[in-house]
PDB file of C-alpha atoms in Angstrom:
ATOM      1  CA  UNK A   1     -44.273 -46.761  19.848  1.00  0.00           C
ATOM      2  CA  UNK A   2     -42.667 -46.564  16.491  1.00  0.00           C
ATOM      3  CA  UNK A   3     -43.784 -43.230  16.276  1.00  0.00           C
ATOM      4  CA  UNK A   4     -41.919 -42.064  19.590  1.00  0.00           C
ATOM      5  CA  UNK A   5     -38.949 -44.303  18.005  1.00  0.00           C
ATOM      6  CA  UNK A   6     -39.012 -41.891  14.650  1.00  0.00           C
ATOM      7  CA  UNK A   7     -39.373 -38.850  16.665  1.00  0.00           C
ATOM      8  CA  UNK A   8     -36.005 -39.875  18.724  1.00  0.00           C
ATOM      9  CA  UNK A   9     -34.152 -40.867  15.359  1.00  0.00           C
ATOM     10  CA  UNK A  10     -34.924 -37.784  14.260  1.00  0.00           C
ATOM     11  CA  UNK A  11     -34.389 -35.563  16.929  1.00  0.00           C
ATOM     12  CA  UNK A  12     -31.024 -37.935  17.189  1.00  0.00           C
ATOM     13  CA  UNK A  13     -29.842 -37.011  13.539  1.00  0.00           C
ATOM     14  CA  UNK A  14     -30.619 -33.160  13.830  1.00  0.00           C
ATOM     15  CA  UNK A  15     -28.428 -33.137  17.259  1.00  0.00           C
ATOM     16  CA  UNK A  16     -25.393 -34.721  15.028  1.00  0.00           C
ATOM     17  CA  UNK A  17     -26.029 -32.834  12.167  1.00  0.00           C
ATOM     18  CA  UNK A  18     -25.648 -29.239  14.372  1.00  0.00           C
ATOM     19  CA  UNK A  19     -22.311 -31.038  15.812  1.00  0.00           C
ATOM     20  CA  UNK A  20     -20.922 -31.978  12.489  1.00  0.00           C
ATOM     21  CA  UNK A  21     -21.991 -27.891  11.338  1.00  0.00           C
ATOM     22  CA  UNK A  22     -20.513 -26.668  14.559  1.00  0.00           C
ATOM     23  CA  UNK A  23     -16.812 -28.761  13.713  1.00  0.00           C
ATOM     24  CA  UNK A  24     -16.555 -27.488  10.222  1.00  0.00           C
ATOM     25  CA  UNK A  25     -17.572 -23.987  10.933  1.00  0.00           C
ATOM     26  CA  UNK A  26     -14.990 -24.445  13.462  1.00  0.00           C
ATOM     27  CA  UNK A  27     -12.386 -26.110  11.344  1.00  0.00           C
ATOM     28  CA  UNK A  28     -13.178 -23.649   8.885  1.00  0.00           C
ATOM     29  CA  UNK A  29     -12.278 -20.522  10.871  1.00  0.00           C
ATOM     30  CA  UNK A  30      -9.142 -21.994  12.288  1.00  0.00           C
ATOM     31  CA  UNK A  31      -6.236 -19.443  11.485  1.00  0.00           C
ATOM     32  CA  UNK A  32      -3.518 -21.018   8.626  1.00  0.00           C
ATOM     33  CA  UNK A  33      -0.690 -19.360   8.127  1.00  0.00           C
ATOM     34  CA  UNK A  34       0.513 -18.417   4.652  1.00  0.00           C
ATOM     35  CA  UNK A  35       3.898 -17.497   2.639  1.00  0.00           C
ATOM     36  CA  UNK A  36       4.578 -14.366   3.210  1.00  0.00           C
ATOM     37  CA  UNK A  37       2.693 -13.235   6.364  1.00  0.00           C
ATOM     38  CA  UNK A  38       4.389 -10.561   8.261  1.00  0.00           C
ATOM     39  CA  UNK A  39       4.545 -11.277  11.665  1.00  0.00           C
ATOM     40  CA  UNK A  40       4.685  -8.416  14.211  1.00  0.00           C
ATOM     41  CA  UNK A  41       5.718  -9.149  17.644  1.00  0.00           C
ATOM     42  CA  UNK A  42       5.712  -7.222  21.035  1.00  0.00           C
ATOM     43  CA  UNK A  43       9.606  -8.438  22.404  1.00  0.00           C
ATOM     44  CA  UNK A  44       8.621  -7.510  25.968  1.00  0.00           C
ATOM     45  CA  UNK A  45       9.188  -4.349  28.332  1.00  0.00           C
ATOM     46  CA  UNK A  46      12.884  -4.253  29.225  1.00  0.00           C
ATOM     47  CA  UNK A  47      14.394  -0.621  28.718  1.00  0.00           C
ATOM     48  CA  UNK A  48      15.213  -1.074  25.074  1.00  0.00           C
ATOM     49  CA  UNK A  49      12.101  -2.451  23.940  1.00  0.00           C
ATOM     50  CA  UNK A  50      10.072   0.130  25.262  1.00  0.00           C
ATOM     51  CA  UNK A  51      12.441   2.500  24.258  1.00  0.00           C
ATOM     52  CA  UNK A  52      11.651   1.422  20.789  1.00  0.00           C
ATOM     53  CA  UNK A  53       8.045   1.734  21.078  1.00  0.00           C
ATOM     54  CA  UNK A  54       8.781   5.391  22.802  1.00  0.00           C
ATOM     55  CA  UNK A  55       9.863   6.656  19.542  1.00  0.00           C
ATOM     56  CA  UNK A  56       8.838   4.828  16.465  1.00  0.00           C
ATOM     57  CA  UNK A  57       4.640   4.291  18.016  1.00  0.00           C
ATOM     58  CA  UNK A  58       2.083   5.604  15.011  1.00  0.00           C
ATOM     59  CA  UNK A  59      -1.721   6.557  15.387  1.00  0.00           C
ATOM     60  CA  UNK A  60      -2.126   2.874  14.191  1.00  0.00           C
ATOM     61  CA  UNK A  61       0.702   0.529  15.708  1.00  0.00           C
ATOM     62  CA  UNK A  62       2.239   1.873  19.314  1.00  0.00           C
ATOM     63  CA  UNK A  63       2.863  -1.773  20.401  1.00  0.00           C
ATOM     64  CA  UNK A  64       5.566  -3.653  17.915  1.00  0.00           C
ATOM     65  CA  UNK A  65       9.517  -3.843  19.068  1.00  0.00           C
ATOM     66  CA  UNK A  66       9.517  -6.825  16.133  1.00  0.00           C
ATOM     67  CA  UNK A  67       9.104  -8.157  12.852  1.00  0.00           C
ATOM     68  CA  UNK A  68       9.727 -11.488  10.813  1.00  0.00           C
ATOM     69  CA  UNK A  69       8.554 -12.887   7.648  1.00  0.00           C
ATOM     70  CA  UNK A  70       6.590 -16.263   7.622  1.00  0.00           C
ATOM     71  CA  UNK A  71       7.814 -19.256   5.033  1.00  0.00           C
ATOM     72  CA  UNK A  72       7.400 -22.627   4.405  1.00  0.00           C
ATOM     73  CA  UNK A  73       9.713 -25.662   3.997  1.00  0.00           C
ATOM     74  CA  UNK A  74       8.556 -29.198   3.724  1.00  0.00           C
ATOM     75  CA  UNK A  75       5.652 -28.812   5.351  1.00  0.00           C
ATOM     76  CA  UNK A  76       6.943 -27.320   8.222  1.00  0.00           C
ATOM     77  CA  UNK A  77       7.035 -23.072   8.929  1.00  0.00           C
ATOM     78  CA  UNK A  78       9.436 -20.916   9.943  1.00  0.00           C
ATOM     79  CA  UNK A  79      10.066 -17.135  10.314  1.00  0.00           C
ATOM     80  CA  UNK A  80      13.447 -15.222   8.664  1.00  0.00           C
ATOM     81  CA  UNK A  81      14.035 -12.790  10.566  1.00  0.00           C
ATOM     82  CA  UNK A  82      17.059 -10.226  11.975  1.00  0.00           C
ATOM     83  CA  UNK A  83      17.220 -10.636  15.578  1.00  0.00           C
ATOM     84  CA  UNK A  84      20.448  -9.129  18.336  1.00  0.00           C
ATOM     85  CA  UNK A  85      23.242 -11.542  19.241  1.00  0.00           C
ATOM     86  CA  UNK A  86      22.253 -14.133  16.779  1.00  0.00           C
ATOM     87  CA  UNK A  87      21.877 -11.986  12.872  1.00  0.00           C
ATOM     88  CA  UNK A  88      19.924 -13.249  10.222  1.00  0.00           C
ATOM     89  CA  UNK A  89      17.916 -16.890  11.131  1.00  0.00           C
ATOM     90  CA  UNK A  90      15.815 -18.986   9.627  1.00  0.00           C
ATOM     91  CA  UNK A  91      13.480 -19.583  13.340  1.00  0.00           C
ATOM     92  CA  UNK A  92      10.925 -21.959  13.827  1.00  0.00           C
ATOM     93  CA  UNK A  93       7.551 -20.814  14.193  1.00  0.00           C
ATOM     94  CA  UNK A  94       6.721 -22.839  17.649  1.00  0.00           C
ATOM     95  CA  UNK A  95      10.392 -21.183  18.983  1.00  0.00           C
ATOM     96  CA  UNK A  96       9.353 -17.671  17.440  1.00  0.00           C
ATOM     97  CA  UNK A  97       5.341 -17.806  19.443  1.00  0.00           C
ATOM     98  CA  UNK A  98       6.867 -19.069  22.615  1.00  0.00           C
ATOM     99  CA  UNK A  99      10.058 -15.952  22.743  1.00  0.00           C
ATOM    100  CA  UNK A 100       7.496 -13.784  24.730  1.00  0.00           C
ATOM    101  CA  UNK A 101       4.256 -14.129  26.226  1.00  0.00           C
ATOM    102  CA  UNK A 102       2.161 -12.862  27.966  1.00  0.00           C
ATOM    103  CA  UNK A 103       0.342 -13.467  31.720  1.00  0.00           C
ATOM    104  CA  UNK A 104      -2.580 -15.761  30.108  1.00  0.00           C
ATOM    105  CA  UNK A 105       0.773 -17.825  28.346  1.00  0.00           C
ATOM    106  CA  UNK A 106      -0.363 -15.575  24.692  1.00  0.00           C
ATOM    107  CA  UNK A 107       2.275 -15.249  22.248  1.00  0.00           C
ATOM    108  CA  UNK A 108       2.169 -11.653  21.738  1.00  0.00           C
ATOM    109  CA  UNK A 109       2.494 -11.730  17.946  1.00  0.00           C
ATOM    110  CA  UNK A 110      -0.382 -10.479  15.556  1.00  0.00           C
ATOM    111  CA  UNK A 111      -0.396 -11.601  11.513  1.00  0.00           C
ATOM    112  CA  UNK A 112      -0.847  -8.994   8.780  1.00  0.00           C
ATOM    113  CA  UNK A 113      -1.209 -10.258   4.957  1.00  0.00           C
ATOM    114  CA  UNK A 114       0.129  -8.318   2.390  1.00  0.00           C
ATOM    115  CA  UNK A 115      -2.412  -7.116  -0.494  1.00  0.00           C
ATOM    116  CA  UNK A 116      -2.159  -9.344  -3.291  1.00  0.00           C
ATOM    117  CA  UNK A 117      -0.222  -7.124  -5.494  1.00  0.00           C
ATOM    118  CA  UNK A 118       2.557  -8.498  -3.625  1.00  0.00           C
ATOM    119  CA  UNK A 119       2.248 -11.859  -3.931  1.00  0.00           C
ATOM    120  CA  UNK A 120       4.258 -12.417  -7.312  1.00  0.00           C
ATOM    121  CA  UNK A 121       6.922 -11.098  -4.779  1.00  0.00           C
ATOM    122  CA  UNK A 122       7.216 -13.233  -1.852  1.00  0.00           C
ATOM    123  CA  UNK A 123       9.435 -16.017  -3.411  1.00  0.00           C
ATOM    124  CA  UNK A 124      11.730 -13.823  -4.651  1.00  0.00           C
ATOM    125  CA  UNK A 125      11.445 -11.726  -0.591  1.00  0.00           C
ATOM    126  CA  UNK A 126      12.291 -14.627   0.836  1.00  0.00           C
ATOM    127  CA  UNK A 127      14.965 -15.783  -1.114  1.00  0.00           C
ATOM    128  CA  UNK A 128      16.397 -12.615  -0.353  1.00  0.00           C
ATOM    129  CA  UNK A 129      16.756 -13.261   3.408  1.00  0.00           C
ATOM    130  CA  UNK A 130      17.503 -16.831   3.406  1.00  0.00           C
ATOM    131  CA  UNK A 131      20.388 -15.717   1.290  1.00  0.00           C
ATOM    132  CA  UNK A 132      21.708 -13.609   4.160  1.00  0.00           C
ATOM    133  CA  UNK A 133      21.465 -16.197   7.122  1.00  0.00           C
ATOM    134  CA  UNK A 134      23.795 -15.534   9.637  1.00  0.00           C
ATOM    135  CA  UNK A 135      24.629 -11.857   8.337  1.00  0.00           C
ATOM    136  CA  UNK A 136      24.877  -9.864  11.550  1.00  0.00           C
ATOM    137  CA  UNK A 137      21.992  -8.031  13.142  1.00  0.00           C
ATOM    138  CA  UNK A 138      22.243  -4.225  13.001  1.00  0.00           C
ATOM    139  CA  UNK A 139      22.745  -3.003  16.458  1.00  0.00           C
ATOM    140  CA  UNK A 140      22.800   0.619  15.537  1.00  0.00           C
ATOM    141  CA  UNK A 141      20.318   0.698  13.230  1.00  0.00           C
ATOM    142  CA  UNK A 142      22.088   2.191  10.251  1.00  0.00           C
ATOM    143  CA  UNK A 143      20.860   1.801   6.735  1.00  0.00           C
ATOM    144  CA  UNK A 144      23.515  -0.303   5.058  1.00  0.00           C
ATOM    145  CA  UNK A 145      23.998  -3.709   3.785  1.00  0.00           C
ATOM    146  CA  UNK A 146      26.692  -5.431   5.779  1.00  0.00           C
ATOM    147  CA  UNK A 147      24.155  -6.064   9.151  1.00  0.00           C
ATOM    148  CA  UNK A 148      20.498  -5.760   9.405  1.00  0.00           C
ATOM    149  CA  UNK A 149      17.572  -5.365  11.975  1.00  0.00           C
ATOM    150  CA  UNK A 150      14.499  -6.355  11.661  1.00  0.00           C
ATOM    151  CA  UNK A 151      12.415  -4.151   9.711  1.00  0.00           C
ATOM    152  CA  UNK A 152      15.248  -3.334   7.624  1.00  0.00           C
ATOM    153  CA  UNK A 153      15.172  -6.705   6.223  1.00  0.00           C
ATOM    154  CA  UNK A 154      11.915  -7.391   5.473  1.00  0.00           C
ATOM    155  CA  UNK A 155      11.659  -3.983   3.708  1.00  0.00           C
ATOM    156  CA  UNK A 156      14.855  -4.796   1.767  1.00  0.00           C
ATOM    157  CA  UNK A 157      13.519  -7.991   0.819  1.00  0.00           C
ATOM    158  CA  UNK A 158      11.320  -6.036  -1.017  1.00  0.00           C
ATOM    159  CA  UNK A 159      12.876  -3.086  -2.585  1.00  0.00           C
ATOM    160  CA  UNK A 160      15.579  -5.182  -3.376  1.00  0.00           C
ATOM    161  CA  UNK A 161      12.960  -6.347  -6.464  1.00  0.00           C
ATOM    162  CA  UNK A 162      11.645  -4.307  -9.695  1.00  0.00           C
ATOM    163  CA  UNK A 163       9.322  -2.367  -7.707  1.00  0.00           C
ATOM    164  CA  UNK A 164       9.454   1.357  -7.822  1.00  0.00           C
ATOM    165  CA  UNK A 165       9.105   3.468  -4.113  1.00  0.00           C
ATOM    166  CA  UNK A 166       5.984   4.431  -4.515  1.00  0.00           C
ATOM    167  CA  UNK A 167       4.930   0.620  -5.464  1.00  0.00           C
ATOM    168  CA  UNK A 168       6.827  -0.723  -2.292  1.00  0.00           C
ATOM    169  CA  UNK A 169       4.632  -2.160   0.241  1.00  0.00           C
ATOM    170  CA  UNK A 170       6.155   0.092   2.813  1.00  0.00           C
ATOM    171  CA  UNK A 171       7.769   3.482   3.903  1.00  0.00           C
ATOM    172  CA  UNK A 172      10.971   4.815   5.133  1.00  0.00           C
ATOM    173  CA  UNK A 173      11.521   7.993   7.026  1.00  0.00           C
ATOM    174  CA  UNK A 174      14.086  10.006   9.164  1.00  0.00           C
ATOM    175  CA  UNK A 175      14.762   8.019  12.383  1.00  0.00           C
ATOM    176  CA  UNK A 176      14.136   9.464  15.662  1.00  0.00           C
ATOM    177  CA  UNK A 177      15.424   8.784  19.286  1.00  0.00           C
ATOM    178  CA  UNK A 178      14.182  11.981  20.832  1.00  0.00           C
ATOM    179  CA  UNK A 179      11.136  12.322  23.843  1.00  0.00           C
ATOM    180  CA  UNK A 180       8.477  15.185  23.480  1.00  0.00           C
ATOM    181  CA  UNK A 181      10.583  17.535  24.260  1.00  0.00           C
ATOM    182  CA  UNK A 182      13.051  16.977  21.728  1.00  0.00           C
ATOM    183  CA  UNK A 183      16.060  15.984  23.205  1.00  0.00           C
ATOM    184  CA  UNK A 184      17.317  12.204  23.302  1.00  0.00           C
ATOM    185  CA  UNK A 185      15.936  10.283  25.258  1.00  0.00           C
ATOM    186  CA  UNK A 186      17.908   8.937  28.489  1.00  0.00           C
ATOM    187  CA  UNK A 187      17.580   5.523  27.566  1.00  0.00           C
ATOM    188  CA  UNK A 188      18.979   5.949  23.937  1.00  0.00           C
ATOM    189  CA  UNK A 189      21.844   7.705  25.152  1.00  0.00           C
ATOM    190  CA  UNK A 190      22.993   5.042  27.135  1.00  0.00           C
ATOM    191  CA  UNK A 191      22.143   2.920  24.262  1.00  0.00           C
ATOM    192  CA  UNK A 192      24.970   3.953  22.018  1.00  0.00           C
ATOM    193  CA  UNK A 193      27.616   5.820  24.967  1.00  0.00           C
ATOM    194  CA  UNK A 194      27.907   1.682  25.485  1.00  0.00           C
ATOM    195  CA  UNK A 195      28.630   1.025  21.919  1.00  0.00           C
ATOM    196  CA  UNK A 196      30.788   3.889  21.027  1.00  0.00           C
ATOM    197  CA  UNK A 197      28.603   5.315  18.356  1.00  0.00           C
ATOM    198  CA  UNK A 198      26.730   8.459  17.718  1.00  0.00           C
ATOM    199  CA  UNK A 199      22.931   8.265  17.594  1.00  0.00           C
ATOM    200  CA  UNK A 200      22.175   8.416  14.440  1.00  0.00           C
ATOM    201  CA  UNK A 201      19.268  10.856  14.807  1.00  0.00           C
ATOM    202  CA  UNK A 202      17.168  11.820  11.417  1.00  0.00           C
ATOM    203  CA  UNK A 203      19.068   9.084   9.324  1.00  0.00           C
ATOM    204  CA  UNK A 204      16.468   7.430   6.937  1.00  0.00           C
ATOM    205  CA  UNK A 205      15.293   4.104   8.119  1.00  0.00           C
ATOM    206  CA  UNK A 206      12.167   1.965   9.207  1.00  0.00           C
ATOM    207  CA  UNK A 207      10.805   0.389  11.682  1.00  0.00           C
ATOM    208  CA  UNK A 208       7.451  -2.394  13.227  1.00  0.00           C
ATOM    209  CA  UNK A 209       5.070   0.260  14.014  1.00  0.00           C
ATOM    210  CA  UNK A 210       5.793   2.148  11.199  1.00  0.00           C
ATOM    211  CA  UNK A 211       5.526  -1.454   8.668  1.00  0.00           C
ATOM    212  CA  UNK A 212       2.257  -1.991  11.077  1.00  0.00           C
ATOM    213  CA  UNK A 213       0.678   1.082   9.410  1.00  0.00           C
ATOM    214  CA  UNK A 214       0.881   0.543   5.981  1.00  0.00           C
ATOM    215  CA  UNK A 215      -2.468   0.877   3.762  1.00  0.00           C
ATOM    216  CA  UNK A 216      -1.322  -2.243   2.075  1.00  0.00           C
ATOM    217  CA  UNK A 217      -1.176  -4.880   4.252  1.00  0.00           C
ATOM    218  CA  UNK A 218      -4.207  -6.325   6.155  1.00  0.00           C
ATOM    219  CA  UNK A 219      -3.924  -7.859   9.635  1.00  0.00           C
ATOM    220  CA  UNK A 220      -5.690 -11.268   9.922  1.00  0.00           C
ATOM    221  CA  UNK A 221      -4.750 -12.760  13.039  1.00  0.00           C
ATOM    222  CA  UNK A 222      -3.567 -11.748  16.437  1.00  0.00           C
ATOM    223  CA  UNK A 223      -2.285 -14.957  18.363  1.00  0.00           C
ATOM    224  CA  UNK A 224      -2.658 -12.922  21.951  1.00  0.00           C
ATOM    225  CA  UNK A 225      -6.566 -13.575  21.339  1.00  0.00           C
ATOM    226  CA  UNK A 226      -6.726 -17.211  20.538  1.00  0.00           C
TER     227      UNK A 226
END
């Protein structure tokens, strides 16, 4: 009897120790956040957003409208990022994941980490944008200071330090708002006939997909696939 009573204890123990492995492997491998994690977002599929994707989709990003930079204050996180009708804004993660989902209720937002080279930066990044809450968001998409959108920012947060071009974490190139065929597209034209502007085709300037492809970031979580 007391042998069949060890046997149980034991097989009791080894069933809680597996649980108690299973947990912290678990806990371990849940996703944290940290300062500085670029946040890339699909916006949705209205005639804009896939406009954007139409013309600025690389060989290694097609899918990002969006982009933000993650911070922390007092234990809670946010996101600084340039977004239309609102500017410059300090967002609250939980308001930033819930903006646009998908049919399974996803946040369509995947994390990239920049290499840490860059991390002597970040303070400095942010700074820069929280500076410039409630500076206008750049409807046109022009390269200037006095509005911004979104990937304009967060690369300005960084050339806006002591780092050379070649040392920035990203790249700029002539914009484009042409199809295939090389004529603008229908969408874009409508675009800026409604806001009384030319389009500013081949004007230097950045944008997600192209941030998405940089060799020096590395993407460590994609929220769509919790």
């Amino acid at each position: 009897m007391m042998h069949k009573i060890l046997k149980l204890s034991i097989a009791t123990l080894l069933t809680i120790f597996v649980l108690l492995s299973c947990a912290t492997d678990k806990k371990k491998k849940e996703f944290e956040l940290q300062q500085g994690d670029l946040l890339f977002q699909n916006t949705g599929t209205d005639e804009i957003d896939n406009a954007i994707k139409d013309v600025t989709a690389t060989s290694k990003a097609k899918n990002y409208s969006h982009v933000g930079i993650a911070m922390q204050e007092d234990d809670k996180w946010f996101v600084v990022e340039a977004i239309p009708k609102i500017g410059i804004s300090k967002t609250p993660i939980t308001e930033f994941l819930n903006r646009n989902k998908n049919t399974q209720d996803k946040s369509q937002t995947t994390v990239a980490r920049l290499d840490s080279m860059y991390q002597p930066y970040i303070s400095k990044a942010i700074n820069y944008g929280i500076e410039r809450i409630g500076t206008p968001y750049d409807a046109v998409f022009l390269w200037d200071d006095t509005s911004y959108y979104c990937s304009e920012l967060v690369y300005k947060m960084f050339s806006s330090q002591n780092l050379s071009k070649e040392d920035l974490p990203f790249l700029t190139h002539p914009m484009t708002f042409n199809d295939k065929s090389g004529k603008p597209m229908a969408s874009w034209v409508k675009y800026y006939e409604v806001r009384n502007q030319p389009i500013p085709e081949g004007i230097e300037g950045t944008n997600p997909n192209l941030m998405a492809s940089s060799s020096k970031i590395t993407f460590v979580h994609d929220y769509e696939k919790e």
